[in-house]
């Protein structure tokens, strides 16, 4: 019975990681860059919710405000920090992304202080099913994530913009020749990714309401790991990778012998998968040309 | 005098600068002008220089982003410090120092090979994450270790060398590090390494053994990070794993970026500057204001990298590059044509070409073909 609880916990953590991983994988597939600052957009979303809750007290309005704020933030970061470097070496973009991440963390620390803030979006309590006490927030997380990922998959498959995104991720120059506005597509990608990050922040705060400026750093790295495990650039891959990572983390935390080394185990899985199957579980093989 | 002119002085600038500084500082220390806080600052500067130069080999010359440099330093600090602790009662001060330096550096180099192996197969973005993960894993292993072996969360106690003269040893190690790094970079191996940075597939096609060179760079870089760690453990008697976190790796990266990636002199200057500013401002910036330092680092990273790498700013950069500004002070004498040096590092403009083509070349020994050979008569 405990195992079922662990499994459900794992799926819940995993779906949060999956949402963050979706942001990473879309940006990587379309703009071909690793957005180090993605994890910190989660943190900014959390603080936006905190401020919005202080301002108006309505949880739904606060969440909506945070999502809008994160979307605008994502688009601004892309325009200021990443767009000037289109065509530059990937190392430069990576270092800039690290700089943006550090900047977001420090700004949050200066504005809000280092003490953790308590952000209770909505207190739902626990449900008792089959003798297990599971918090309602777990189910809300799972349900919302499934719905959001379904909407995203349908969007990417059946709308013009979605198909344009797939085209840009496959071949940027050919997509430009076909008349697709690549700049607009990249901006939309960052916007969607950041909105997903805001939702991920919401789920994380529902699980444990303590908010510091390093909230998004570790989950960001783990979600990137999940995206790579599933196959970077592939949306179902990100979802699969995220769920896998969540389950592994939940199981590993339950075993007291290896619990302090949970992070190490997850990174070890990353290294093994990268060495054995570098394109991930669902990823496509990409040819590199000189 | 001829021999002095033929030596390319610019190759030895780094050694001369550090050597002169060491001599001057030693004299100051011997005459008692330096306070103990100054000595600690000098040790910190030396450690930062070694770290910045070793990281610049990986980031600047090989073109791979390594975010786990503090992890190698951590390994060196703990293992070297422990070795020093054990060896000092046995063999005495100086041999213990040398042995623990070698042990700390060697074990860090082993870890460097372990990190270099995934680097062979991973692209830059993945490697950054793997090195970051390595740094975190190393830190958590040492933090969760038992109190007898590595002191656990409270840290490890290490012996303190004769504190007045540790900085001399530190600067000697800086010179050693400079010697090895510069000789590696300014050789055919160094050119192979930079060619890997510029275009890895083309380098492979040219016959360069990418595996060998990547492993060499990671090993040498982590060896020196380990040595910096052992120096740190001698400078601070207490080694705590919380010092070697991700932020420290970023600080070293900022030094490399600020100095210019691919420039050893730049890394030295930037490391000195940042360490000096950090220590000098430590008393002024307390508490929340210390975060201003992080914001400064972040802005340095973003602004400098965008300025140096943005394709749109290329013409702006060409105009305001420091080298071009300095050229204005150096009068250009067009009749001075060097035949043995090809200086075509930039395609000359029409104005420059006209200048060169319209000058009269002075012939030193005139060749007159009409003079017949004496044997023919």
PDB file of N, CA, C and O in Angstrom, chain A residues 196-222:
ATOM      1  N   UNK A 196       4.195  27.610 -18.899  1.00  0.00           N
ATOM      2  CA  UNK A 196       4.237  26.288 -18.273  1.00  0.00           C
ATOM      3  C   UNK A 196       5.049  26.323 -16.988  1.00  0.00           C
ATOM      4  O   UNK A 196       4.700  25.666 -15.998  1.00  0.00           O
ATOM      5  N   UNK A 197       6.139  27.110 -17.002  1.00  0.00           N
ATOM      6  CA  UNK A 197       6.955  27.211 -15.791  1.00  0.00           C
ATOM      7  C   UNK A 197       6.150  27.817 -14.659  1.00  0.00           C
ATOM      8  O   UNK A 197       6.275  27.400 -13.503  1.00  0.00           O
ATOM      9  N   UNK A 198       5.310  28.816 -14.983  1.00  0.00           N
ATOM     10  CA  UNK A 198       4.483  29.421 -13.931  1.00  0.00           C
ATOM     11  C   UNK A 198       3.560  28.384 -13.325  1.00  0.00           C
ATOM     12  O   UNK A 198       3.381  28.320 -12.097  1.00  0.00           O
ATOM     13  N   UNK A 199       2.944  27.536 -14.209  1.00  0.00           N
ATOM     14  CA  UNK A 199       2.080  26.486 -13.671  1.00  0.00           C
ATOM     15  C   UNK A 199       2.870  25.521 -12.806  1.00  0.00           C
ATOM     16  O   UNK A 199       2.389  25.072 -11.756  1.00  0.00           O
ATOM     17  N   UNK A 200       4.089  25.193 -13.259  1.00  0.00           N
ATOM     18  CA  UNK A 200       4.916  24.284 -12.460  1.00  0.00           C
ATOM     19  C   UNK A 200       5.196  24.895 -11.094  1.00  0.00           C
ATOM     20  O   UNK A 200       5.185  24.202 -10.077  1.00  0.00           O
ATOM     21  N   UNK A 201       5.436  26.219 -11.065  1.00  0.00           N
ATOM     22  CA  UNK A 201       5.638  26.883  -9.784  1.00  0.00           C
ATOM     23  C   UNK A 201       4.420  26.762  -8.900  1.00  0.00           C
ATOM     24  O   UNK A 201       4.519  26.541  -7.688  1.00  0.00           O
ATOM     25  N   UNK A 202       3.239  26.899  -9.512  1.00  0.00           N
ATOM     26  CA  UNK A 202       2.001  26.765  -8.751  1.00  0.00           C
ATOM     27  C   UNK A 202       1.930  25.391  -8.107  1.00  0.00           C
ATOM     28  O   UNK A 202       1.631  25.256  -6.905  1.00  0.00           O
ATOM     29  N   UNK A 203       2.224  24.337  -8.907  1.00  0.00           N
ATOM     30  CA  UNK A 203       2.123  22.986  -8.358  1.00  0.00           C
ATOM     31  C   UNK A 203       3.127  22.761  -7.248  1.00  0.00           C
ATOM     32  O   UNK A 203       2.831  22.114  -6.230  1.00  0.00           O
ATOM     33  N   UNK A 204       4.353  23.316  -7.448  1.00  0.00           N
ATOM     34  CA  UNK A 204       5.356  23.120  -6.408  1.00  0.00           C
ATOM     35  C   UNK A 204       4.941  23.808  -5.115  1.00  0.00           C
ATOM     36  O   UNK A 204       5.144  23.280  -4.022  1.00  0.00           O
ATOM     37  N   UNK A 205       4.336  24.994  -5.239  1.00  0.00           N
ATOM     38  CA  UNK A 205       3.948  25.704  -4.021  1.00  0.00           C
ATOM     39  C   UNK A 205       2.760  25.039  -3.356  1.00  0.00           C
ATOM     40  O   UNK A 205       2.599  25.101  -2.135  1.00  0.00           O
ATOM     41  N   UNK A 206       1.902  24.378  -4.178  1.00  0.00           N
ATOM     42  CA  UNK A 206       0.791  23.672  -3.559  1.00  0.00           C
ATOM     43  C   UNK A 206       1.320  22.523  -2.725  1.00  0.00           C
ATOM     44  O   UNK A 206       0.750  22.167  -1.703  1.00  0.00           O
ATOM     45  N   UNK A 207       2.433  21.937  -3.203  1.00  0.00           N
ATOM     46  CA  UNK A 207       2.969  20.794  -2.478  1.00  0.00           C
ATOM     47  C   UNK A 207       3.665  21.242  -1.191  1.00  0.00           C
ATOM     48  O   UNK A 207       3.448  20.680  -0.122  1.00  0.00           O
ATOM     49  N   UNK A 208       4.545  22.254  -1.281  1.00  0.00           N
ATOM     50  CA  UNK A 208       5.223  22.742  -0.078  1.00  0.00           C
ATOM     51  C   UNK A 208       5.338  24.248  -0.186  1.00  0.00           C
ATOM     52  O   UNK A 208       6.067  24.769  -1.017  1.00  0.00           O
ATOM     53  N   UNK A 209       4.578  24.976   0.651  1.00  0.00           N
ATOM     54  CA  UNK A 209       4.372  26.403   0.404  1.00  0.00           C
ATOM     55  C   UNK A 209       5.543  27.315   0.727  1.00  0.00           C
ATOM     56  O   UNK A 209       5.375  28.515   0.759  1.00  0.00           O
ATOM     57  N   UNK A 210       6.746  26.768   0.930  1.00  0.00           N
ATOM     58  CA  UNK A 210       7.850  27.645   1.299  1.00  0.00           C
ATOM     59  C   UNK A 210       8.574  28.128   0.054  1.00  0.00           C
ATOM     60  O   UNK A 210       8.970  27.329  -0.790  1.00  0.00           O
ATOM     61  N   UNK A 211       8.755  29.434  -0.070  1.00  0.00           N
ATOM     62  CA  UNK A 211       9.281  30.031  -1.297  1.00  0.00           C
ATOM     63  C   UNK A 211      10.572  30.780  -1.002  1.00  0.00           C
ATOM     64  O   UNK A 211      10.578  31.735  -0.234  1.00  0.00           O
ATOM     65  N   UNK A 212      11.682  30.311  -1.609  1.00  0.00           N
ATOM     66  CA  UNK A 212      12.940  31.059  -1.503  1.00  0.00           C
ATOM     67  C   UNK A 212      13.421  31.391  -2.905  1.00  0.00           C
ATOM     68  O   UNK A 212      12.825  30.959  -3.882  1.00  0.00           O
ATOM     69  N   UNK A 213      14.545  32.108  -2.987  1.00  0.00           N
ATOM     70  CA  UNK A 213      14.979  32.507  -4.320  1.00  0.00           C
ATOM     71  C   UNK A 213      15.673  31.376  -5.063  1.00  0.00           C
ATOM     72  O   UNK A 213      15.948  31.495  -6.241  1.00  0.00           O
ATOM     73  N   UNK A 214      15.935  30.260  -4.375  1.00  0.00           N
ATOM     74  CA  UNK A 214      16.542  29.128  -5.078  1.00  0.00           C
ATOM     75  C   UNK A 214      15.534  28.025  -5.338  1.00  0.00           C
ATOM     76  O   UNK A 214      15.891  26.877  -5.547  1.00  0.00           O
ATOM     77  N   UNK A 215      14.224  28.402  -5.345  1.00  0.00           N
ATOM     78  CA  UNK A 215      13.190  27.387  -5.504  1.00  0.00           C
ATOM     79  C   UNK A 215      13.336  26.640  -6.813  1.00  0.00           C
ATOM     80  O   UNK A 215      13.169  25.436  -6.885  1.00  0.00           O
ATOM     81  N   UNK A 216      13.663  27.373  -7.876  1.00  0.00           N
ATOM     82  CA  UNK A 216      13.601  26.762  -9.194  1.00  0.00           C
ATOM     83  C   UNK A 216      14.899  26.145  -9.676  1.00  0.00           C
ATOM     84  O   UNK A 216      14.915  25.466 -10.684  1.00  0.00           O
ATOM     85  N   UNK A 217      16.009  26.384  -8.948  1.00  0.00           N
ATOM     86  CA  UNK A 217      17.310  25.981  -9.481  1.00  0.00           C
ATOM     87  C   UNK A 217      17.412  24.460  -9.626  1.00  0.00           C
ATOM     88  O   UNK A 217      17.626  23.941 -10.724  1.00  0.00           O
ATOM     89  N   UNK A 218      17.236  23.719  -8.502  1.00  0.00           N
ATOM     90  CA  UNK A 218      17.377  22.267  -8.564  1.00  0.00           C
ATOM     91  C   UNK A 218      16.315  21.606  -9.450  1.00  0.00           C
ATOM     92  O   UNK A 218      16.639  20.766 -10.282  1.00  0.00           O
ATOM     93  N   UNK A 219      15.022  21.954  -9.275  1.00  0.00           N
ATOM     94  CA  UNK A 219      14.031  21.356 -10.168  1.00  0.00           C
ATOM     95  C   UNK A 219      14.321  21.656 -11.630  1.00  0.00           C
ATOM     96  O   UNK A 219      14.056  20.820 -12.496  1.00  0.00           O
ATOM     97  N   UNK A 220      14.870  22.835 -11.913  1.00  0.00           N
ATOM     98  CA  UNK A 220      15.220  23.152 -13.287  1.00  0.00           C
ATOM     99  C   UNK A 220      16.241  22.185 -13.839  1.00  0.00           C
ATOM    100  O   UNK A 220      16.092  21.648 -14.940  1.00  0.00           O
ATOM    101  N   UNK A 221      17.294  21.934 -13.049  1.00  0.00           N
ATOM    102  CA  UNK A 221      18.339  21.015 -13.513  1.00  0.00           C
ATOM    103  C   UNK A 221      17.773  19.613 -13.662  1.00  0.00           C
ATOM    104  O   UNK A 221      18.034  18.909 -14.637  1.00  0.00           O
ATOM    105  N   UNK A 222      16.944  19.190 -12.674  1.00  0.00           N
ATOM    106  CA  UNK A 222      16.374  17.840 -12.764  1.00  0.00           C
ATOM    107  C   UNK A 222      15.432  17.729 -13.952  1.00  0.00           C
ATOM    108  O   UNK A 222      15.378  16.703 -14.629  1.00  0.00           O
TER     109      UNK A 222
END
